PDB file of C-alpha atoms and ligand atoms in Angstrom:
ATOM      1  CA  MET A   1      77.053  98.222 134.658  1.00 91.00           C
ATOM      2  CA  ARG A   2      80.342  99.681 133.432  1.00 95.00           C
ATOM      3  CA  THR A   3      80.619 103.461 133.526  1.00 97.00           C
ATOM      4  CA  ILE A   4      82.770 105.353 131.067  1.00 98.00           C
ATOM      5  CA  PHE A   5      83.933 108.842 131.970  1.00 98.00           C
ATOM      6  CA  VAL A   6      84.975 111.069 129.093  1.00 98.00           C
ATOM      7  CA  ILE A   7      86.974 113.745 130.850  1.00 98.00           C
ATOM      8  CA  GLY A   8      88.111 117.031 129.322  1.00 97.00           C
ATOM      9  CA  ILE A   9      91.572 117.681 130.746  1.00 96.00           C
ATOM     10  CA  GLY A  10      92.191 121.162 129.387  1.00 96.00           C
ATOM     11  CA  ALA A  11      94.510 122.307 126.660  1.00 95.00           C
ATOM     12  CA  GLY A  12      97.903 121.789 128.294  1.00 91.00           C
ATOM     13  CA  ASP A  13      98.007 123.446 131.700  1.00 94.00           C
ATOM     14  CA  PRO A  14      97.563 120.862 134.492  1.00 94.00           C
ATOM     15  CA  GLU A  15      95.656 123.555 136.395  1.00 96.00           C
ATOM     16  CA  HIS A  16      92.998 123.661 133.671  1.00 95.00           C
ATOM     17  CA  LEU A  17      91.492 120.549 135.261  1.00 97.00           C
ATOM     18  CA  THR A  18      88.163 121.331 136.906  1.00 98.00           C
ATOM     19  CA  VAL A  19      87.223 120.148 140.389  1.00 97.00           C
ATOM     20  CA  GLN A  20      84.654 117.910 138.694  1.00 98.00           C
ATOM     21  CA  ALA A  21      87.350 116.368 136.478  1.00 98.00           C
ATOM     22  CA  ILE A  22      89.635 115.707 139.448  1.00 97.00           C
ATOM     23  CA  ALA A  23      86.782 114.006 141.311  1.00 97.00           C
ATOM     24  CA  ALA A  24      86.072 111.848 138.248  1.00 97.00           C
ATOM     25  CA  LEU A  25      89.752 110.866 137.898  1.00 96.00           C
ATOM     26  CA  GLY A  26      89.574 109.462 141.410  1.00 95.00           C
ATOM     27  CA  ARG A  27      86.827 107.006 140.384  1.00 96.00           C
ATOM     28  CA  ILE A  28      88.549 105.446 137.376  1.00 97.00           C
ATOM     29  CA  ASP A  29      89.804 101.852 137.440  1.00 97.00           C
ATOM     30  CA  THR A  30      91.219 101.826 133.897  1.00 96.00           C
ATOM     31  CA  PHE A  31      92.281 104.723 131.706  1.00 95.00           C
ATOM     32  CA  PHE A  32      92.181 104.102 127.968  1.00 94.00           C
ATOM     33  CA  VAL A  33      94.824 105.952 125.987  1.00 88.00           C
ATOM     34  CA  THR A  34      94.314 106.505 122.272  1.00 82.00           C
ATOM     35  CA  ASP A  35      96.979 109.078 121.386  1.00 69.00           C
ATOM     36  CA  LYS A  36      98.420 108.921 117.920  1.00 69.00           C
ATOM     37  CA  GLY A  37     100.812 110.607 115.544  1.00 67.00           C
ATOM     38  CA  GLU A  38     103.698 112.899 116.298  1.00 66.00           C
ATOM     39  CA  THR A  39     102.188 114.303 119.529  1.00 71.00           C
ATOM     40  CA  ALA A  40     101.515 110.881 121.076  1.00 73.00           C
ATOM     41  CA  ALA A  41     104.590 110.446 123.273  1.00 79.00           C
ATOM     42  CA  ASP A  42     104.481 113.966 124.731  1.00 82.00           C
ATOM     43  CA  LEU A  43     100.711 113.922 125.298  1.00 83.00           C
ATOM     44  CA  ALA A  44     100.930 110.503 126.953  1.00 83.00           C
ATOM     45  CA  ARG A  45     103.632 111.888 129.260  1.00 85.00           C
ATOM     46  CA  MET A  46     101.477 114.917 130.144  1.00 88.00           C
ATOM     47  CA  ARG A  47      98.514 112.652 130.913  1.00 88.00           C
ATOM     48  CA  ARG A  48     100.624 110.440 133.160  1.00 87.00           C
ATOM     49  CA  ALA A  49     101.850 113.560 135.007  1.00 90.00           C
ATOM     50  CA  LEU A  50      98.213 114.609 135.555  1.00 93.00           C
ATOM     51  CA  LEU A  51      97.346 111.232 137.020  1.00 94.00           C
ATOM     52  CA  GLU A  52     100.393 111.294 139.305  1.00 92.00           C
ATOM     53  CA  ARG A  53      99.406 114.765 140.474  1.00 94.00           C
ATOM     54  CA  TYR A  54      95.661 114.329 140.945  1.00 95.00           C
ATOM     55  CA  VAL A  55      95.021 110.639 141.700  1.00 95.00           C
ATOM     56  CA  ALA A  56      96.387 109.810 145.111  1.00 85.00           C
ATOM     57  CA  GLY A  57      96.024 106.587 147.049  1.00 84.00           C
ATOM     58  CA  ARG A  58      94.031 104.675 144.453  1.00 87.00           C
ATOM     59  CA  ALA A  59      95.305 101.979 142.108  1.00 93.00           C
ATOM     60  CA  TYR A  60      94.474 102.384 138.418  1.00 95.00           C
ATOM     61  CA  ARG A  61      95.582 100.867 135.154  1.00 95.00           C
ATOM     62  CA  ILE A  62      96.465 102.524 131.875  1.00 93.00           C
ATOM     63  CA  VAL A  63      95.586 100.586 128.736  1.00 93.00           C
ATOM     64  CA  ASP A  64      96.753 101.605 125.294  1.00 89.00           C
ATOM     65  CA  VAL A  65      94.170 101.291 122.510  1.00 89.00           C
ATOM     66  CA  PRO A  66      96.204 101.423 119.275  1.00 85.00           C
ATOM     67  CA  ASP A  67      94.653 103.638 116.651  1.00 83.00           C
ATOM     68  CA  PRO A  68      93.795 102.159 113.237  1.00 85.00           C
ATOM     69  CA  VAL A  69      95.362 103.746 110.158  1.00 83.00           C
ATOM     70  CA  ARG A  70      93.056 105.705 107.850  1.00 81.00           C
ATOM     71  CA  ASP A  71      92.679 103.932 104.507  1.00 81.00           C
ATOM     72  CA  PRO A  72      94.160 106.279 101.840  1.00 85.00           C
ATOM     73  CA  SER A  73      92.457 104.307  99.056  1.00 89.00           C
ATOM     74  CA  ILE A  74      89.022 105.699 100.130  1.00 88.00           C
ATOM     75  CA  ALA A  75      88.728 108.925  98.153  1.00 89.00           C
ATOM     76  CA  SER A  76      85.916 110.622 100.099  1.00 90.00           C
ATOM     77  CA  TYR A  77      87.165 112.255 103.320  1.00 86.00           C
ATOM     78  CA  VAL A  78      83.830 111.730 105.104  1.00 86.00           C
ATOM     79  CA  GLU A  79      83.701 108.052 104.103  1.00 90.00           C
ATOM     80  CA  ARG A  80      87.360 107.520 105.023  1.00 90.00           C
ATOM     81  CA  VAL A  81      86.741 108.946 108.507  1.00 84.00           C
ATOM     82  CA  ALA A  82      83.524 106.907 108.901  1.00 85.00           C
ATOM     83  CA  VAL A  83      85.366 103.640 108.120  1.00 89.00           C
ATOM     84  CA  TRP A  84      88.148 104.670 110.493  1.00 86.00           C
ATOM     85  CA  HIS A  85      85.639 105.439 113.281  1.00 83.00           C
ATOM     86  CA  GLU A  86      84.003 102.040 112.808  1.00 88.00           C
ATOM     87  CA  GLU A  87      87.359 100.299 113.215  1.00 91.00           C
ATOM     88  CA  ARG A  88      88.093 102.422 116.269  1.00 91.00           C
ATOM     89  CA  ALA A  89      84.686 101.439 117.696  1.00 94.00           C
ATOM     90  CA  ARG A  90      85.617  97.765 117.301  1.00 95.00           C
ATOM     91  CA  ARG A  91      88.881  98.388 119.162  1.00 94.00           C
ATOM     92  CA  TYR A  92      87.234 100.405 121.964  1.00 95.00           C
ATOM     93  CA  GLU A  93      84.588  97.703 122.299  1.00 96.00           C
ATOM     94  CA  ALA A  94      87.219  94.970 122.648  1.00 95.00           C
ATOM     95  CA  ALA A  95      89.141  97.050 125.193  1.00 95.00           C
ATOM     96  CA  LEU A  96      86.031  97.753 127.293  1.00 96.00           C
ATOM     97  CA  GLU A  97      85.034  94.080 127.203  1.00 95.00           C
ATOM     98  CA  THR A  98      88.413  92.686 128.166  1.00 95.00           C
ATOM     99  CA  GLU A  99      89.918  95.403 130.379  1.00 95.00           C
ATOM    100  CA  LEU A 100      86.933  96.522 132.463  1.00 96.00           C
ATOM    101  CA  GLY A 101      84.881  94.493 134.934  1.00 93.00           C
ATOM    102  CA  ASP A 102      81.075  94.758 134.881  1.00 91.00           C
ATOM    103  CA  ASP A 103      80.857  97.280 137.720  1.00 94.00           C
ATOM    104  CA  GLN A 104      84.077  99.190 137.008  1.00 97.00           C
ATOM    105  CA  CYS A 105      84.742 102.706 135.706  1.00 97.00           C
ATOM    106  CA  GLY A 106      86.786 103.432 132.597  1.00 97.00           C
ATOM    107  CA  GLY A 107      88.188 106.815 131.653  1.00 97.00           C
ATOM    108  CA  PHE A 108      89.105 108.567 128.416  1.00 96.00           C
ATOM    109  CA  LEU A 109      91.168 111.702 129.016  1.00 95.00           C
ATOM    110  CA  VAL A 110      90.320 114.059 126.206  1.00 95.00           C
ATOM    111  CA  TRP A 111      92.560 116.973 125.320  1.00 94.00           C
ATOM    112  CA  GLY A 112      90.717 120.276 125.800  1.00 97.00           C
ATOM    113  CA  ASP A 113      86.982 119.634 125.778  1.00 98.00           C
ATOM    114  CA  PRO A 114      85.343 116.446 124.452  1.00 98.00           C
ATOM    115  CA  SER A 115      82.774 118.423 122.422  1.00 98.00           C
ATOM    116  CA  LEU A 116      85.304 120.069 120.152  1.00 98.00           C
ATOM    117  CA  TYR A 117      87.029 118.319 117.241  1.00 96.00           C
ATOM    118  CA  ASP A 118      87.407 115.094 119.150  1.00 94.00           C
ATOM    119  CA  SER A 119      85.995 111.744 118.118  1.00 89.00           C
ATOM    120  CA  THR A 120      85.844 109.964 121.498  1.00 94.00           C
ATOM    121  CA  LEU A 121      82.114 110.586 122.053  1.00 96.00           C
ATOM    122  CA  ARG A 122      81.237 109.657 118.466  1.00 93.00           C
ATOM    123  CA  VAL A 123      83.216 106.432 118.688  1.00 93.00           C
ATOM    124  CA  LEU A 124      81.622 105.524 122.031  1.00 96.00           C
ATOM    125  CA  GLU A 125      78.222 106.177 120.454  1.00 95.00           C
ATOM    126  CA  HIS A 126      79.146 103.626 117.754  1.00 93.00           C
ATOM    127  CA  VAL A 127      80.203 101.166 120.455  1.00 95.00           C
ATOM    128  CA  ALA A 128      76.863 101.597 122.252  1.00 96.00           C
ATOM    129  CA  ALA A 129      74.951 101.183 118.978  1.00 94.00           C
ATOM    130  CA  ARG A 130      76.741  97.911 118.234  1.00 93.00           C
ATOM    131  CA  GLY A 131      75.091  96.593 121.413  1.00 94.00           C
ATOM    132  CA  ARG A 132      77.777  94.149 122.574  1.00 94.00           C
ATOM    133  CA  VAL A 133      79.001  96.082 125.640  1.00 95.00           C
ATOM    134  CA  ALA A 134      76.565  97.966 127.834  1.00 94.00           C
ATOM    135  CA  PHE A 135      77.864 101.041 129.624  1.00 96.00           C
ATOM    136  CA  ALA A 136      76.731 104.317 131.122  1.00 97.00           C
ATOM    137  CA  CYS A 137      78.553 107.421 129.961  1.00 97.00           C
ATOM    138  CA  GLU A 138      79.478 110.590 131.878  1.00 98.00           C
ATOM    139  CA  VAL A 139      80.997 113.588 130.117  1.00 98.00           C
ATOM    140  CA  ILE A 140      83.076 116.084 132.083  1.00 98.00           C
ATOM    141  CA  PRO A 141      83.682 119.351 130.221  1.00 98.00           C
ATOM    142  CA  GLY A 142      87.179 120.801 129.990  1.00 98.00           C
ATOM    143  CA  ILE A 143      88.901 124.068 129.102  1.00 98.00           C
ATOM    144  CA  SER A 144      89.279 123.968 125.323  1.00 98.00           C
ATOM    145  CA  SER A 145      92.148 125.404 123.309  1.00 98.00           C
ATOM    146  CA  VAL A 146      89.639 127.993 122.046  1.00 98.00           C
ATOM    147  CA  GLN A 147      89.080 129.300 125.569  1.00 98.00           C
ATOM    148  CA  ALA A 148      92.790 129.077 126.364  1.00 98.00           C
ATOM    149  CA  LEU A 149      93.581 131.175 123.263  1.00 98.00           C
ATOM    150  CA  ALA A 150      91.074 133.871 124.231  1.00 98.00           C
ATOM    151  CA  ALA A 151      92.298 133.977 127.825  1.00 98.00           C
ATOM    152  CA  ARG A 152      95.966 134.278 126.890  1.00 98.00           C
ATOM    153  CA  HIS A 153      95.251 137.138 124.451  1.00 98.00           C
ATOM    154  CA  HIS A 154      92.759 138.780 126.860  1.00 98.00           C
ATOM    155  CA  ILE A 155      90.077 138.908 124.177  1.00 98.00           C
ATOM    156  CA  VAL A 156      86.378 138.246 123.769  1.00 97.00           C
ATOM    157  CA  LEU A 157      85.968 135.896 120.814  1.00 97.00           C
ATOM    158  CA  ASN A 158      82.725 137.329 119.464  1.00 95.00           C
ATOM    159  CA  ARG A 159      81.885 140.939 118.729  1.00 94.00           C
ATOM    160  CA  ILE A 160      78.836 142.237 120.596  1.00 94.00           C
ATOM    161  CA  GLY A 161      75.838 140.140 119.535  1.00 95.00           C
ATOM    162  CA  ALA A 162      77.765 138.697 116.570  1.00 95.00           C
ATOM    163  CA  PRO A 163      78.303 135.059 115.600  1.00 97.00           C
ATOM    164  CA  LEU A 164      81.573 133.157 115.802  1.00 98.00           C
ATOM    165  CA  LEU A 165      82.752 130.453 113.426  1.00 98.00           C
ATOM    166  CA  LEU A 166      84.937 127.543 114.518  1.00 98.00           C
ATOM    167  CA  THR A 167      86.593 125.778 111.616  1.00 98.00           C
ATOM    168  CA  THR A 168      89.671 123.908 110.443  1.00 98.00           C
ATOM    169  CA  GLY A 169      92.615 125.017 108.320  1.00 97.00           C
ATOM    170  CA  ARG A 170      91.416 122.778 105.493  1.00 95.00           C
ATOM    171  CA  ARG A 171      87.922 124.336 105.502  1.00 96.00           C
ATOM    172  CA  LEU A 172      89.384 127.841 105.661  1.00 97.00           C
ATOM    173  CA  LEU A 173      91.383 127.113 102.498  1.00 96.00           C
ATOM    174  CA  GLU A 174      88.323 125.627 100.795  1.00 95.00           C
ATOM    175  CA  ALA A 175      86.321 128.741 101.705  1.00 94.00           C
ATOM    176  CA  GLY A 176      89.091 130.890 100.225  1.00 92.00           C
ATOM    177  CA  GLY A 177      89.490 132.985 103.383  1.00 93.00           C
ATOM    178  CA  VAL A 178      87.459 134.753 106.031  1.00 94.00           C
ATOM    179  CA  GLY A 179      84.259 136.664 105.476  1.00 91.00           C
ATOM    180  CA  ASP A 180      82.787 139.088 108.010  1.00 92.00           C
ATOM    181  CA  THR A 181      82.362 136.416 110.683  1.00 96.00           C
ATOM    182  CA  ASP A 182      85.118 136.193 113.269  1.00 97.00           C
ATOM    183  CA  THR A 183      86.717 132.789 112.804  1.00 98.00           C
ATOM    184  CA  VAL A 184      88.691 130.499 115.090  1.00 98.00           C
ATOM    185  CA  VAL A 185      90.844 128.007 113.192  1.00 98.00           C
ATOM    186  CA  LEU A 186      92.003 124.690 114.668  1.00 98.00           C
ATOM    187  CA  LEU A 187      93.785 121.751 113.078  1.00 97.00           C
ATOM    188  CA  ASP A 188      95.743 123.826 110.606  1.00 97.00           C
ATOM    189  CA  GLY A 189      98.713 121.704 109.579  1.00 92.00           C
ATOM    190  CA  ALA A 190      98.642 123.416 106.180  1.00 91.00           C
ATOM    191  CA  GLN A 191      99.121 126.950 107.577  1.00 96.00           C
ATOM    192  CA  ALA A 192      96.018 128.290 105.867  1.00 97.00           C
ATOM    193  CA  PHE A 193      96.603 131.686 107.528  1.00 97.00           C
ATOM    194  CA  ALA A 194      99.577 132.154 105.189  1.00 97.00           C
ATOM    195  CA  ALA A 195      97.625 131.238 102.058  1.00 97.00           C
ATOM    196  CA  ILE A 196      94.621 133.563 102.371  1.00 97.00           C
ATOM    197  CA  ASP A 197      94.334 137.256 101.507  1.00 96.00           C
ATOM    198  CA  PRO A 198      95.673 138.962 104.683  1.00 96.00           C
ATOM    199  CA  MET A 199      94.398 142.460 103.933  1.00 95.00           C
ATOM    200  CA  GLY A 200      92.125 143.919 106.589  1.00 96.00           C
ATOM    201  CA  LEU A 201      92.471 140.943 108.958  1.00 97.00           C
ATOM    202  CA  ASP A 202      93.852 140.728 112.483  1.00 98.00           C
ATOM    203  CA  ILE A 203      95.218 137.458 113.816  1.00 98.00           C
ATOM    204  CA  TYR A 204      95.513 136.223 117.410  1.00 98.00           C
ATOM    205  CA  TRP A 205      97.737 133.128 117.252  1.00 98.00           C
ATOM    206  CA  GLY A 206      98.797 130.745 120.016  1.00 98.00           C
ATOM    207  CA  ALA A 207     100.783 127.521 120.129  1.00 98.00           C
ATOM    208  CA  TYR A 208     101.360 124.990 122.944  1.00 97.00           C
ATOM    209  CA  LEU A 209      98.887 127.048 125.003  1.00 98.00           C
ATOM    210  CA  GLY A 210      99.032 126.376 128.713  1.00 95.00           C
ATOM    211  CA  THR A 211     102.376 124.579 128.507  1.00 94.00           C
ATOM    212  CA  GLY A 212     105.893 125.792 129.243  1.00 93.00           C
ATOM    213  CA  ARG A 213     106.458 126.093 125.485  1.00 95.00           C
ATOM    214  CA  GLU A 214     103.626 128.556 124.916  1.00 98.00           C
ATOM    215  CA  LEU A 215     103.963 131.009 122.006  1.00 98.00           C
ATOM    216  CA  LEU A 216     101.692 133.989 121.309  1.00 98.00           C
ATOM    217  CA  VAL A 217     101.621 136.439 118.385  1.00 98.00           C
ATOM    218  CA  ALA A 218      98.923 139.023 117.615  1.00 98.00           C
ATOM    219  CA  GLY A 219      98.460 141.877 115.173  1.00 98.00           C
ATOM    220  CA  PRO A 220      97.514 142.669 111.576  1.00 98.00           C
ATOM    221  CA  LEU A 221      97.863 139.460 109.554  1.00 98.00           C
ATOM    222  CA  VAL A 222      99.696 141.226 106.757  1.00 97.00           C
ATOM    223  CA  GLU A 223     102.442 142.224 109.242  1.00 98.00           C
ATOM    224  CA  LYS A 224     102.491 139.036 111.332  1.00 98.00           C
ATOM    225  CA  VAL A 225     102.172 136.263 108.758  1.00 98.00           C
ATOM    226  CA  GLY A 226     105.931 135.932 108.181  1.00 97.00           C
ATOM    227  CA  GLU A 227     106.734 136.019 111.904  1.00 98.00           C
ATOM    228  CA  ILE A 228     104.145 133.341 112.725  1.00 98.00           C
ATOM    229  CA  ALA A 229     105.342 131.095 109.898  1.00 98.00           C
ATOM    230  CA  ARG A 230     108.959 131.435 111.094  1.00 98.00           C
ATOM    231  CA  VAL A 231     108.243 130.997 114.822  1.00 98.00           C
ATOM    232  CA  ARG A 232     105.959 128.064 114.030  1.00 98.00           C
ATOM    233  CA  ALA A 233     108.521 126.298 111.824  1.00 97.00           C
ATOM    234  CA  GLU A 234     111.315 126.784 114.403  1.00 97.00           C
ATOM    235  CA  ALA A 235     109.171 125.476 117.267  1.00 97.00           C
ATOM    236  CA  ARG A 236     107.953 122.510 115.252  1.00 95.00           C
ATOM    237  CA  ALA A 237     111.519 121.597 114.306  1.00 95.00           C
ATOM    238  CA  ARG A 238     112.654 121.934 117.938  1.00 94.00           C
ATOM    239  CA  HIS A 239     109.853 119.900 119.530  1.00 92.00           C
ATOM    240  CA  GLY A 240     108.907 117.559 116.669  1.00 91.00           C
ATOM    241  CA  TRP A 241     105.213 118.597 116.749  1.00 91.00           C
ATOM    242  CA  ILE A 242     103.053 121.653 117.231  1.00 94.00           C
ATOM    243  CA  LEU A 243      99.508 122.414 118.363  1.00 95.00           C
ATOM    244  CA  ASP A 244      98.407 125.867 117.282  1.00 98.00           C
ATOM    245  CA  ILE A 245      95.156 127.761 116.967  1.00 98.00           C
ATOM    246  CA  TYR A 246      94.170 131.270 115.957  1.00 98.00           C
ATOM    247  CA  LEU A 247      91.366 133.789 115.668  1.00 98.00           C
ATOM    248  CA  LEU A 248      90.998 135.803 112.475  1.00 98.00           C
ATOM    249  CA  ARG A 249      88.797 138.882 112.453  1.00 97.00           C
ATOM    250  CA  ARG A 250      88.276 141.938 110.285  1.00 96.00           C
ATOM    251  CA  SER A 251      90.143 144.937 111.706  1.00 93.00           C
ATOM    252  CA  HIS A 252      88.016 147.790 113.029  1.00 77.00           C
TER     253      HIS A 252
HETATM  254  C1  SAM B   1      91.919 117.378 117.514  1.00 94.71           C
HETATM  255  S1  SAM B   1      91.726 119.073 117.960  1.00 94.71           S
HETATM  256  C2  SAM B   1      91.260 118.902 119.622  1.00 94.71           C
HETATM  257  C3  SAM B   1      90.672 120.150 120.240  1.00 94.71           C
HETATM  258  C4  SAM B   1      90.396 119.966 121.723  1.00 94.71           C
HETATM  259  N1  SAM B   1      89.339 119.019 121.957  1.00 94.71           N
HETATM  260  C5  SAM B   1      90.052 121.276 122.403  1.00 94.71           C
HETATM  261  O1  SAM B   1      89.002 121.352 123.070  1.00 94.71           O
HETATM  262  O2  SAM B   1      90.859 122.197 122.325  1.00 94.71           O
HETATM  263  C6  SAM B   1      93.409 119.546 118.042  1.00 94.71           C
HETATM  264  C7  SAM B   1      93.585 121.011 117.722  1.00 94.71           C
HETATM  265  O3  SAM B   1      93.284 121.775 118.867  1.00 94.71           O
HETATM  266  C8  SAM B   1      94.135 122.892 118.937  1.00 94.71           C
HETATM  267  N2  SAM B   1      94.888 122.810 120.198  1.00 94.71           N
HETATM  268  C9  SAM B   1      94.708 121.900 121.170  1.00 94.71           C
HETATM  269  N3  SAM B   1      95.488 122.150 122.225  1.00 94.71           N
HETATM  270  C10 SAM B   1      96.189 123.258 121.914  1.00 94.71           C
HETATM  271  C11 SAM B   1      97.166 124.025 122.605  1.00 94.71           C
HETATM  272  N4  SAM B   1      97.579 123.687 123.833  1.00 94.71           N
HETATM  273  N5  SAM B   1      97.661 125.119 121.993  1.00 94.71           N
HETATM  274  C12 SAM B   1      97.244 125.475 120.766  1.00 94.71           C
HETATM  275  N6  SAM B   1      96.328 124.791 120.067  1.00 94.71           N
HETATM  276  C13 SAM B   1      95.800 123.695 120.630  1.00 94.71           C
HETATM  277  C14 SAM B   1      95.025 122.848 117.714  1.00 94.71           C
HETATM  278  O4  SAM B   1      94.417 123.600 116.695  1.00 94.71           O
HETATM  279  C15 SAM B   1      95.008 121.385 117.378  1.00 94.71           C
HETATM  280  O5  SAM B   1      95.289 121.167 116.016  1.00 94.71           O
END
């Protein structure tokens, strides 16, 4: 039976790869690449560099699986994403059928950790449910951007015995800001941190974590919001894309 490895590759630093991930890379016959959007070219380059560094003496193939476009005519976000996932499942299914022999191993290299704001596992679940291609699945955890952020700022994400919320920029805006729960925000293209009430909040912000372009800013949000917006805009203009993440918490 085919085996699919879903491998967390860390958030940007090639040395984030775990020993388990490196061992898994060495078993893959075909890597499936599904990058999209403005980050695609750079992320594809970083993935290739990882393979050159960690896979020695074994032939492998890299197959691009083009991503479908989300249908803007579907008003509901959840429905729009569901339709998009279904189309992705069809494309993954076709790729697994045509590009992988019955007893071969396929690999999906997932940025950060596969359990966090990544659709690879959900899409593979759809593929399995469709029942046309049988495969076993192995998931290798990776260092997520959340862990990379905490490590670079030398912080513990939760207060003692307290909960932690992981959310997106869009949901932060919908919620109208942060309550008493410490909150890590990913996927914030809209810069929600600049639109909420900054009073009494500290921010720990990081961009391009683990890469040579890394940027870090921390302090009271009311003092740092302008600096982060400026640094972020400059970096985005320079590189053409940005990945950033931050923790917001009530000041002591
Ligand atoms: C689609 S999510 C994927 C998260 C990923 N699975 C993880 O475990 O980190 C992409 C978001 O992760 C965050 N992110 C990923 N890598 C990052 C990095 N190197 N530096 C800063 N933020 C990063 C950003 O918030 C970005 O918008």
